[in-house]
PDB file of C-alpha atoms and ligand atoms in Angstrom:
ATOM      1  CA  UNK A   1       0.000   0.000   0.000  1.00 76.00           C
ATOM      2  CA  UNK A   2       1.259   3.820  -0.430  1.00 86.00           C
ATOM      3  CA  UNK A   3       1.584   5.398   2.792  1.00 93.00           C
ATOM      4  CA  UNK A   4      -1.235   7.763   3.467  1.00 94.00           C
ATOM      5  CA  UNK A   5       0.034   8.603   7.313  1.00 97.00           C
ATOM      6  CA  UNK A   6       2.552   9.380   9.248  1.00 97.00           C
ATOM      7  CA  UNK A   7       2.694   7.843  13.025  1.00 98.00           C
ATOM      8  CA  UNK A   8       4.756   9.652  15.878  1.00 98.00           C
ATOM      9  CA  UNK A   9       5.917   7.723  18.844  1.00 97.00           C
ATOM     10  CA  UNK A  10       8.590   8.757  21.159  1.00 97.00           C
ATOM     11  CA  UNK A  11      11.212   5.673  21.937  1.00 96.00           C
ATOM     12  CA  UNK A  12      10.712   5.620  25.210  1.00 95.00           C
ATOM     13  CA  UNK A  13      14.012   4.928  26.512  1.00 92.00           C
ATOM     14  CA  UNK A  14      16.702   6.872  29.122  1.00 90.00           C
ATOM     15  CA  UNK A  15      19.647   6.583  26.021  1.00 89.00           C
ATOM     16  CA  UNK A  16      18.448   6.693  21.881  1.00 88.00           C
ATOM     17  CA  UNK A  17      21.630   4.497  21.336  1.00 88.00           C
ATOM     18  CA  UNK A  18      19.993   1.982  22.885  1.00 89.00           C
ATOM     19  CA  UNK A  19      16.538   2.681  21.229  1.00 88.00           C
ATOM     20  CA  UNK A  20      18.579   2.959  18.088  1.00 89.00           C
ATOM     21  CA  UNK A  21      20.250  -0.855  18.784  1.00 89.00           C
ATOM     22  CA  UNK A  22      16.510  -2.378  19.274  1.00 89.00           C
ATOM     23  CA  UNK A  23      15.206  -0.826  16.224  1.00 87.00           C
ATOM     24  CA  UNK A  24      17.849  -2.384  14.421  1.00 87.00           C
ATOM     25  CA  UNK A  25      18.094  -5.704  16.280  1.00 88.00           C
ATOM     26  CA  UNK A  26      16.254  -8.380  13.939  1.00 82.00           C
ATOM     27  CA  UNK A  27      14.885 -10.371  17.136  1.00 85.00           C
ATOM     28  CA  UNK A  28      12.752  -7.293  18.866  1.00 85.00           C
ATOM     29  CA  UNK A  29      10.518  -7.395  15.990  1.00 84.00           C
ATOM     30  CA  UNK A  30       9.943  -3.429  16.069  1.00 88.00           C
ATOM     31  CA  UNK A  31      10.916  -1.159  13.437  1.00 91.00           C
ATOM     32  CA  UNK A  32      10.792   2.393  11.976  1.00 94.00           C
ATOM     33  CA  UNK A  33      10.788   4.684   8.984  1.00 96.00           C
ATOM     34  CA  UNK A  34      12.927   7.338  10.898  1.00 97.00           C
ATOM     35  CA  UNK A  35      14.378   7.893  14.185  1.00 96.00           C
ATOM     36  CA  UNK A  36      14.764  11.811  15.370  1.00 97.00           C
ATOM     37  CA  UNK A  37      17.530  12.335  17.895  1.00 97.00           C
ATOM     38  CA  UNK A  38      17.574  15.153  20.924  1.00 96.00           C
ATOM     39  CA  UNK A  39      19.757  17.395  19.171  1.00 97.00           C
ATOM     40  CA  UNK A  40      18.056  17.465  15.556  1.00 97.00           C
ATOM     41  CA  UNK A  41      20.066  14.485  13.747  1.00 97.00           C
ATOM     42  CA  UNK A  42      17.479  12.530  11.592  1.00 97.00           C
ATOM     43  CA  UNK A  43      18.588   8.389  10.533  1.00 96.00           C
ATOM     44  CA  UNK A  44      16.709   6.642   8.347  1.00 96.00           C
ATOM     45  CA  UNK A  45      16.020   3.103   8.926  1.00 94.00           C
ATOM     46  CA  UNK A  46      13.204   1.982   6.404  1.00 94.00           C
ATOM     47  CA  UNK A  47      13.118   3.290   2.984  1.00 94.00           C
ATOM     48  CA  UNK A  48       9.181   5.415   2.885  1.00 94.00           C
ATOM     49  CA  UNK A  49       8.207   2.066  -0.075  1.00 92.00           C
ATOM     50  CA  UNK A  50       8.822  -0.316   2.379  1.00 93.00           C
ATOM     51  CA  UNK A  51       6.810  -1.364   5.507  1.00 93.00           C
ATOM     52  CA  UNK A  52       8.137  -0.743   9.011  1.00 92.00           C
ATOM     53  CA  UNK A  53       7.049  -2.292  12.322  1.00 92.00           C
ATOM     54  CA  UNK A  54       6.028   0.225  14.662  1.00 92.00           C
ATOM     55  CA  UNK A  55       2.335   0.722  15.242  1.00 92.00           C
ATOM     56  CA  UNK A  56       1.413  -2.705  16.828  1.00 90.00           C
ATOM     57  CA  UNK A  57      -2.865  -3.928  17.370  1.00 94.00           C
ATOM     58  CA  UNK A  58      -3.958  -0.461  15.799  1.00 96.00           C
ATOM     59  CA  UNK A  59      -7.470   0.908  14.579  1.00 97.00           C
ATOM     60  CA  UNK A  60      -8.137   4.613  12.530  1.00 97.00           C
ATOM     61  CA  UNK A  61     -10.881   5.393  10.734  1.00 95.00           C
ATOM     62  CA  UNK A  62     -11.753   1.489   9.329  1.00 95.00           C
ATOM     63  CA  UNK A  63      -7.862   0.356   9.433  1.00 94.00           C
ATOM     64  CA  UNK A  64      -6.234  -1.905  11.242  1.00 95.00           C
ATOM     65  CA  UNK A  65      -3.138  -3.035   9.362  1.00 93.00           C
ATOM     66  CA  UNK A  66      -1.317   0.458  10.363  1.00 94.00           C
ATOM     67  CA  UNK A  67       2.131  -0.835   9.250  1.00 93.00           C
ATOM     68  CA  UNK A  68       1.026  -1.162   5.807  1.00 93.00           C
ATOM     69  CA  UNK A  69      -0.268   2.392   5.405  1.00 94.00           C
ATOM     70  CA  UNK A  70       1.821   4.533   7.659  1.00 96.00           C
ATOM     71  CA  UNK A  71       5.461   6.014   7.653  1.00 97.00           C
ATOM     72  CA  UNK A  72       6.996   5.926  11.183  1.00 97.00           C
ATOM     73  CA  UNK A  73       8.915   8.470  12.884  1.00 97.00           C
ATOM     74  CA  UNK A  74      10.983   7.749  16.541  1.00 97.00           C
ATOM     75  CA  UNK A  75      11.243  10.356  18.305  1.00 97.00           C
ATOM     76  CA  UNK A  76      13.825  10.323  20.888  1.00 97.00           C
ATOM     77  CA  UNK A  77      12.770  10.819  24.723  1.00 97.00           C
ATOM     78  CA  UNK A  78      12.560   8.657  27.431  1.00 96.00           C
ATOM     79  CA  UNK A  79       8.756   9.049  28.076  1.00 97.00           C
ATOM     80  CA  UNK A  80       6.159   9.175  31.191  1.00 97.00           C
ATOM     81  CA  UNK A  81       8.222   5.799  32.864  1.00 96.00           C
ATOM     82  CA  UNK A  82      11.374   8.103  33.141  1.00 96.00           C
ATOM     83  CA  UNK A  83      10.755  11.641  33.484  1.00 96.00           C
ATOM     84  CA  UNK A  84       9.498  12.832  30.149  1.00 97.00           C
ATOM     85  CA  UNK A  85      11.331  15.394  29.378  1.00 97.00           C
ATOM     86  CA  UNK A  86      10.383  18.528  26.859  1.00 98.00           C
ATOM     87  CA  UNK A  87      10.877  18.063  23.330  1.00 98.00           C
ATOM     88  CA  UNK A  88      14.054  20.085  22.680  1.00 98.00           C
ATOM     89  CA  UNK A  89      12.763  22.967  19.938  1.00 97.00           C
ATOM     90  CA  UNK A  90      15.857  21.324  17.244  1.00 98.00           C
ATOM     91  CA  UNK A  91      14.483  17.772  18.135  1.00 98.00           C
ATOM     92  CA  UNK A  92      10.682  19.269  16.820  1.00 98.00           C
ATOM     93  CA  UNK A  93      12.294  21.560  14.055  1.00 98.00           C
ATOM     94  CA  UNK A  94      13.184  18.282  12.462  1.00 98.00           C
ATOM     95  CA  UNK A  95      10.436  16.232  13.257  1.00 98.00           C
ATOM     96  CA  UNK A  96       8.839  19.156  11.447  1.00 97.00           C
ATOM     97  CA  UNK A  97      11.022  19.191   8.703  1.00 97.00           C
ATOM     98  CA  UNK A  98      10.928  15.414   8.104  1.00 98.00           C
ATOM     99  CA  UNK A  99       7.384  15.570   7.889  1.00 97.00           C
ATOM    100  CA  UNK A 100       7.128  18.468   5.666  1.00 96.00           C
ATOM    101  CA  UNK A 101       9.580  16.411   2.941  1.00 95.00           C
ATOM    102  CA  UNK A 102       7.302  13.105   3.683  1.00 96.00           C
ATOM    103  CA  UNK A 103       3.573  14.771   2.911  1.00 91.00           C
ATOM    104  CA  UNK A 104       5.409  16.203  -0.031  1.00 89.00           C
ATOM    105  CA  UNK A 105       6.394  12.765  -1.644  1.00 92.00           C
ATOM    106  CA  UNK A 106       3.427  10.999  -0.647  1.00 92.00           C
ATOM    107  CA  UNK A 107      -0.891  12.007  -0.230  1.00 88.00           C
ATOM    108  CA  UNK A 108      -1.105  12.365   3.605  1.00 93.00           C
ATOM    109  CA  UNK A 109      -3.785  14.643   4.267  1.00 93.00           C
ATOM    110  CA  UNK A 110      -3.584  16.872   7.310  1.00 93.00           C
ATOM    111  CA  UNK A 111      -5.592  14.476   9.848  1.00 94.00           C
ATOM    112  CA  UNK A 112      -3.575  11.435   9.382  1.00 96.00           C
ATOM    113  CA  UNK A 113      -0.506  12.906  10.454  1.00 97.00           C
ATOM    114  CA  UNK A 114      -1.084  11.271  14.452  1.00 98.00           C
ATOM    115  CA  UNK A 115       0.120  10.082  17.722  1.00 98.00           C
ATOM    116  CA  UNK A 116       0.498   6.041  18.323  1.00 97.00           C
ATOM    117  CA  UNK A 117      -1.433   7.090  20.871  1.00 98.00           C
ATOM    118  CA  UNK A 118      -4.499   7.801  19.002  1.00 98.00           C
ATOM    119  CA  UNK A 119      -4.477   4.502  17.011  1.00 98.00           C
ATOM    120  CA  UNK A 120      -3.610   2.616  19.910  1.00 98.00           C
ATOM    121  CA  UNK A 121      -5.311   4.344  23.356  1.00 98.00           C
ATOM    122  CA  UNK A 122      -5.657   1.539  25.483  1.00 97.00           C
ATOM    123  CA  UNK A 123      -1.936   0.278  24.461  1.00 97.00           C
ATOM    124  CA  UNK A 124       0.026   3.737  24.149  1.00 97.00           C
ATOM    125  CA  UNK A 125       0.521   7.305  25.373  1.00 97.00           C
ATOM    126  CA  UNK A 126       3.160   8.211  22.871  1.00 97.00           C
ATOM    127  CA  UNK A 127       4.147  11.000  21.855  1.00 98.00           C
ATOM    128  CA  UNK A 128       2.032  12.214  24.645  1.00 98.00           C
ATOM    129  CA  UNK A 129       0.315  15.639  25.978  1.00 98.00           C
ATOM    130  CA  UNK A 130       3.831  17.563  25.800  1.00 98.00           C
ATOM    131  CA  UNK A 131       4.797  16.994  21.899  1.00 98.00           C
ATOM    132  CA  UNK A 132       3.695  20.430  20.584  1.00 98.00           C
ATOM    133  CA  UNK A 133       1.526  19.714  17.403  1.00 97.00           C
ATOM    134  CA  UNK A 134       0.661  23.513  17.406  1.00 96.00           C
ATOM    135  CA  UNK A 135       4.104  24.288  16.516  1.00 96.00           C
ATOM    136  CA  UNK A 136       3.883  21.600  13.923  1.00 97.00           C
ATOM    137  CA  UNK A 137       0.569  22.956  12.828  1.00 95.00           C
ATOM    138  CA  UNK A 138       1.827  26.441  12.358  1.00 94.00           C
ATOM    139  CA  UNK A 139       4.680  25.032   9.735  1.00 94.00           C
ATOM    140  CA  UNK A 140       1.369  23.069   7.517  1.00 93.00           C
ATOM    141  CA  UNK A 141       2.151  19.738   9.016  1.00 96.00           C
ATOM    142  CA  UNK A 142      -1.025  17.674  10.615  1.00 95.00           C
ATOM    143  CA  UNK A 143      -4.399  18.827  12.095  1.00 95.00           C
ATOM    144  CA  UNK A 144      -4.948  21.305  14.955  1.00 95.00           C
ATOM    145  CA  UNK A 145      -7.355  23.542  16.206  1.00 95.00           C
ATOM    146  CA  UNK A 146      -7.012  25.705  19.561  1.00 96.00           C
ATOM    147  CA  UNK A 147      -8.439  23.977  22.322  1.00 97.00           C
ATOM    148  CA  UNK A 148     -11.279  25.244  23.933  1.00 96.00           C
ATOM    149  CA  UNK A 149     -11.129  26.882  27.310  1.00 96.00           C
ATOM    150  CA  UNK A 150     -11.729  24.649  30.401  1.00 95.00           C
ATOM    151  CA  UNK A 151     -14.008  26.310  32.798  1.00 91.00           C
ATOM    152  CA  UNK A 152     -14.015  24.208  36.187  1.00 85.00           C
ATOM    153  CA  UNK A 153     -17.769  22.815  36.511  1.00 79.00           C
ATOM    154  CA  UNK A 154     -20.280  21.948  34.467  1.00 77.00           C
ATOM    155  CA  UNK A 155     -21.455  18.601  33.255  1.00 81.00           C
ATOM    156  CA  UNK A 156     -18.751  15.699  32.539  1.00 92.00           C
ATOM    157  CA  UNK A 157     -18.964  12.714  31.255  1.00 96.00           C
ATOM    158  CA  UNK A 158     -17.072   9.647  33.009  1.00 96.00           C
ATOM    159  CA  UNK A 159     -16.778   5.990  33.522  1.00 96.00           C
ATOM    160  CA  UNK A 160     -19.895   4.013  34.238  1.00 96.00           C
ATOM    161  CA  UNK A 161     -21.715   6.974  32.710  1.00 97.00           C
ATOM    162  CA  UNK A 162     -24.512   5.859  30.209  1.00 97.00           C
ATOM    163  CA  UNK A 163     -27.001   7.419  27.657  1.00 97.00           C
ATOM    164  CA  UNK A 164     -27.829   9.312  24.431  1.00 97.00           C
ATOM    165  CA  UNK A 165     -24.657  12.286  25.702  1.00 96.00           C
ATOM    166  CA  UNK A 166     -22.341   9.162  25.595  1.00 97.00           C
ATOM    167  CA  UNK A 167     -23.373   7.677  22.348  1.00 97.00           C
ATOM    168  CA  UNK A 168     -23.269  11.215  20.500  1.00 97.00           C
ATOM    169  CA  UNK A 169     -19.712  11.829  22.181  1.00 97.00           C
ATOM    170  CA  UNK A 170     -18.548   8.082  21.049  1.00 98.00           C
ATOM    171  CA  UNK A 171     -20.075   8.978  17.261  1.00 97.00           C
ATOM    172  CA  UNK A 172     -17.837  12.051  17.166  1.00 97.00           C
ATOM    173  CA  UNK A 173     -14.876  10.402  18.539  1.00 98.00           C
ATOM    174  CA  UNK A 174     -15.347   7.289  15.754  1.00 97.00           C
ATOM    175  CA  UNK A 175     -16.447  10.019  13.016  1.00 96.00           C
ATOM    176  CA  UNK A 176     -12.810  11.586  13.550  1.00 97.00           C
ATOM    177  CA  UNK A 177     -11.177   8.253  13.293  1.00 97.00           C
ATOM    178  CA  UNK A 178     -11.002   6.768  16.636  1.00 98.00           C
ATOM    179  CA  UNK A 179     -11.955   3.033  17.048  1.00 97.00           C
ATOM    180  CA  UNK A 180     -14.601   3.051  19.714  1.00 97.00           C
ATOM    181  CA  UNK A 181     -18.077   1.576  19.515  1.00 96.00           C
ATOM    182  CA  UNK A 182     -20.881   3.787  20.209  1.00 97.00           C
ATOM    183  CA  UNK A 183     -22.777   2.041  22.762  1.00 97.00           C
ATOM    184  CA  UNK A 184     -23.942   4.492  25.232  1.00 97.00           C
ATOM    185  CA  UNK A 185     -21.834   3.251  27.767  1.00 98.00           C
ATOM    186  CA  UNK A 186     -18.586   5.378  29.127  1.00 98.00           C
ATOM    187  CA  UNK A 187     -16.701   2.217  29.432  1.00 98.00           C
ATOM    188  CA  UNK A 188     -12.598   1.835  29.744  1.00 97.00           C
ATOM    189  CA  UNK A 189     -12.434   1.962  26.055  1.00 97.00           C
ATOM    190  CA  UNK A 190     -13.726   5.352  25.650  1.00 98.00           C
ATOM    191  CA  UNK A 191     -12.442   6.531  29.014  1.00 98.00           C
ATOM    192  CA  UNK A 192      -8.760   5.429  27.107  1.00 98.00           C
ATOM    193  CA  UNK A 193     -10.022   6.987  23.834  1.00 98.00           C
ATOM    194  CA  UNK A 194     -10.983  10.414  25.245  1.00 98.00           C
ATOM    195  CA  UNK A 195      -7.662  10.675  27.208  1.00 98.00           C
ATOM    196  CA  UNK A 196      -5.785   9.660  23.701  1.00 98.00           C
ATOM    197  CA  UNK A 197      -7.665  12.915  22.037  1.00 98.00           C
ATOM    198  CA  UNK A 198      -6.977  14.933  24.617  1.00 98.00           C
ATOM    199  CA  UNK A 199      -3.158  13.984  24.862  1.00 98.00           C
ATOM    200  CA  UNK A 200      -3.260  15.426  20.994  1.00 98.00           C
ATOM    201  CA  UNK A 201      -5.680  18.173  21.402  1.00 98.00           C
ATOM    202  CA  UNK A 202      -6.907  19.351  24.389  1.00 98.00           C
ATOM    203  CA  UNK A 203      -3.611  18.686  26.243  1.00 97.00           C
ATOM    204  CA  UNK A 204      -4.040  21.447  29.322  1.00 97.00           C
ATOM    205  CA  UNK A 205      -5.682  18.344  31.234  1.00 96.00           C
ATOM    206  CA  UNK A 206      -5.812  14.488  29.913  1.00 97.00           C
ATOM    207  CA  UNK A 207      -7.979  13.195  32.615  1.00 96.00           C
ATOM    208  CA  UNK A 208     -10.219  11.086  30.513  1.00 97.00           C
ATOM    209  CA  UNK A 209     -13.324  12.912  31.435  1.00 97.00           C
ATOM    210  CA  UNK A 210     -15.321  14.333  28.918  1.00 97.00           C
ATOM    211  CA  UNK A 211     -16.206  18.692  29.883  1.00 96.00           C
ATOM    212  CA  UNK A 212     -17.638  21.003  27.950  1.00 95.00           C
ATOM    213  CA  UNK A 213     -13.611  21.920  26.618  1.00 97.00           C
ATOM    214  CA  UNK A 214     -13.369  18.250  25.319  1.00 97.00           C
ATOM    215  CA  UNK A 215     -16.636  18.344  23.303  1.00 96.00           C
ATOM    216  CA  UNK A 216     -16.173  21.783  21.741  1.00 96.00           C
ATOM    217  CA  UNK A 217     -12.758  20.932  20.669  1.00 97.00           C
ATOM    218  CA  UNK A 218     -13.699  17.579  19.285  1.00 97.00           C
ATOM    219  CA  UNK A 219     -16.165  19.510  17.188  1.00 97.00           C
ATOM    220  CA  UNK A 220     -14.789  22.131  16.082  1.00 96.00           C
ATOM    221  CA  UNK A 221     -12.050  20.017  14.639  1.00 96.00           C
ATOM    222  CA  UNK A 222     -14.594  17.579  13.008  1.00 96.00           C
ATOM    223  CA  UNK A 223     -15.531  20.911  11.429  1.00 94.00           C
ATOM    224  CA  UNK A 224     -12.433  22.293   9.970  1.00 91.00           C
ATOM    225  CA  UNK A 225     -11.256  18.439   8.952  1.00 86.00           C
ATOM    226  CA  UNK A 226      -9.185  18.906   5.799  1.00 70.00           C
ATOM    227  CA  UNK A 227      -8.307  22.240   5.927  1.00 64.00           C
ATOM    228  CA  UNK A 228      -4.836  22.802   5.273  1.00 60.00           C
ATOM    229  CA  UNK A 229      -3.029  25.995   6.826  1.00 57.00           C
ATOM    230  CA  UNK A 230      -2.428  28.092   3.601  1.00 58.00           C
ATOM    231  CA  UNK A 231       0.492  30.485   3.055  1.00 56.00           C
ATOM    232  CA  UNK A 232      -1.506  32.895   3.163  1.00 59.00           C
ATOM    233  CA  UNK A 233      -3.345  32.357   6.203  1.00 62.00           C
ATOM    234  CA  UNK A 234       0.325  32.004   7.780  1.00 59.00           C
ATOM    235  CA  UNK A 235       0.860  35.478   6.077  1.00 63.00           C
ATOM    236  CA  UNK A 236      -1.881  37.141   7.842  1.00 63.00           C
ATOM    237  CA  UNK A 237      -1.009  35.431  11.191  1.00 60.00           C
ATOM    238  CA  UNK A 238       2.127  37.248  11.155  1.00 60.00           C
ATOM    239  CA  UNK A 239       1.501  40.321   9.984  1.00 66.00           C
ATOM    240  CA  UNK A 240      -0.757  40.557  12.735  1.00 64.00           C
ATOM    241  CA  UNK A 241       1.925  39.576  15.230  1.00 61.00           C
ATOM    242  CA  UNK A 242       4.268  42.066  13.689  1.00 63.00           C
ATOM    243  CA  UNK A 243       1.285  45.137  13.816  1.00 58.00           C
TER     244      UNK A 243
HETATM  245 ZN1   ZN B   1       4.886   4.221  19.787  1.00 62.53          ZN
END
């Protein structure tokens, strides 16, 4: 198949020379396109025709053989078991960069450029709530809109919770790609789901409740799906900044 997305993890480990070794150790059976170091450095591992081993038991949007449709990028931090540190800004410049050259040789559109964690959100939590995709946004790379406020109060939804809120919530997570099954009941899976969208989008708090914040956000980006951040719209940004 021709890649039509791009999958971020981050490796997970304290030293990316030993992440490095494993994804190039035949026996660990896990592999990937491209592995992004601290300080910038980008190695390729798997040429983009070939299929790499990195997304695992995956679902988005009716797929579930991820490897076969997705170009995978490492990126290089030791993750929520040790620390999780920032993403250095020359770690995401290139991470940016990579995935600037990769939608330009292949069709990815903007909402397929995602987290392991959103194909995988009972598995994974990778890249996780600190990777900035607003900065990647900014640069035309992925799908973003700004978050809507959280205002403490108001009705949630959370586990055990059932009813017509929970199915309509579960429609618009599965509508955006998510594989959850709209049942009515807030059950593990969508308590996992919601925290995997709001790891990527609503990032402020992932506490796998759904607010008013969560729902608006979901929405409005189920409303500007496809849209790619022009030149021009990038134009106007910054002339405003610079007025
Ligand atoms: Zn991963």
């Amino acid at each position: 198949m021709r890649p039509d997305m791009v999958l971020l993890h981050y490796t997970g480990m304290v030293v990316a020379a030993v992440a490095l070794d494993r994804l190039c150790a035949p026996g660990s059976e896990v592999s990937a396109h491209y592995l992004v170091l601290e300080d910038g450095r980008v190695i390729q591992m798997v040429p983009e025709s070939r299929r790499a081993w990195h997304a695992g038991v995956s679902f988005w949007a009716g797929e579930t053989d991820i490897n076969s449709c997705s170009i995978g990028i490492e990126i290089a931090n030791s993750g929520h078991d040790f620390g999780y540190p920032d993403f250095p800004k020359r770690q995401i410049a290139a991470v940016t960069a990579l995935c600037r050259g990769i939608q330009t040789r292949n069709t990815i559109r903007p909402e397929r450029v995602l987290a392991h964690s959103d194909v995988a959100p009972s598995r994974k939590q990778d890249p996780g709530e600190k990777f900035p995709w607003r900065t990647l946004w900014d640069s035309g790379v992925g799908h973003w809109v700004p978050a809507a406020p959280i205002a403490e109060g108001g009705k949630m939804l959370t586990l055990g919770d059932r009813g017509d809120a929970v199915s309509s919530l579960q429609d618009l997570l599965s509508q955006y790609g998510y594989g959850i099954t709209i049942s009515g009941n807030y059950d593990s899976v969508t308590h996992d789901v919601v925290k995997a969208f709001q790891r990527h989008f609503r990032p402020q708090r992932v506490d796998g409740m759904v607010d008013e914040s969560t729902r608006a956000t979901l929405q409005d980006l189920l409303a500007h799906r496809g849209r790619v951040r022009t030149m021009a719209a990038r134009a106007r940004d910054f002339a405003r900044l610079a007025s």
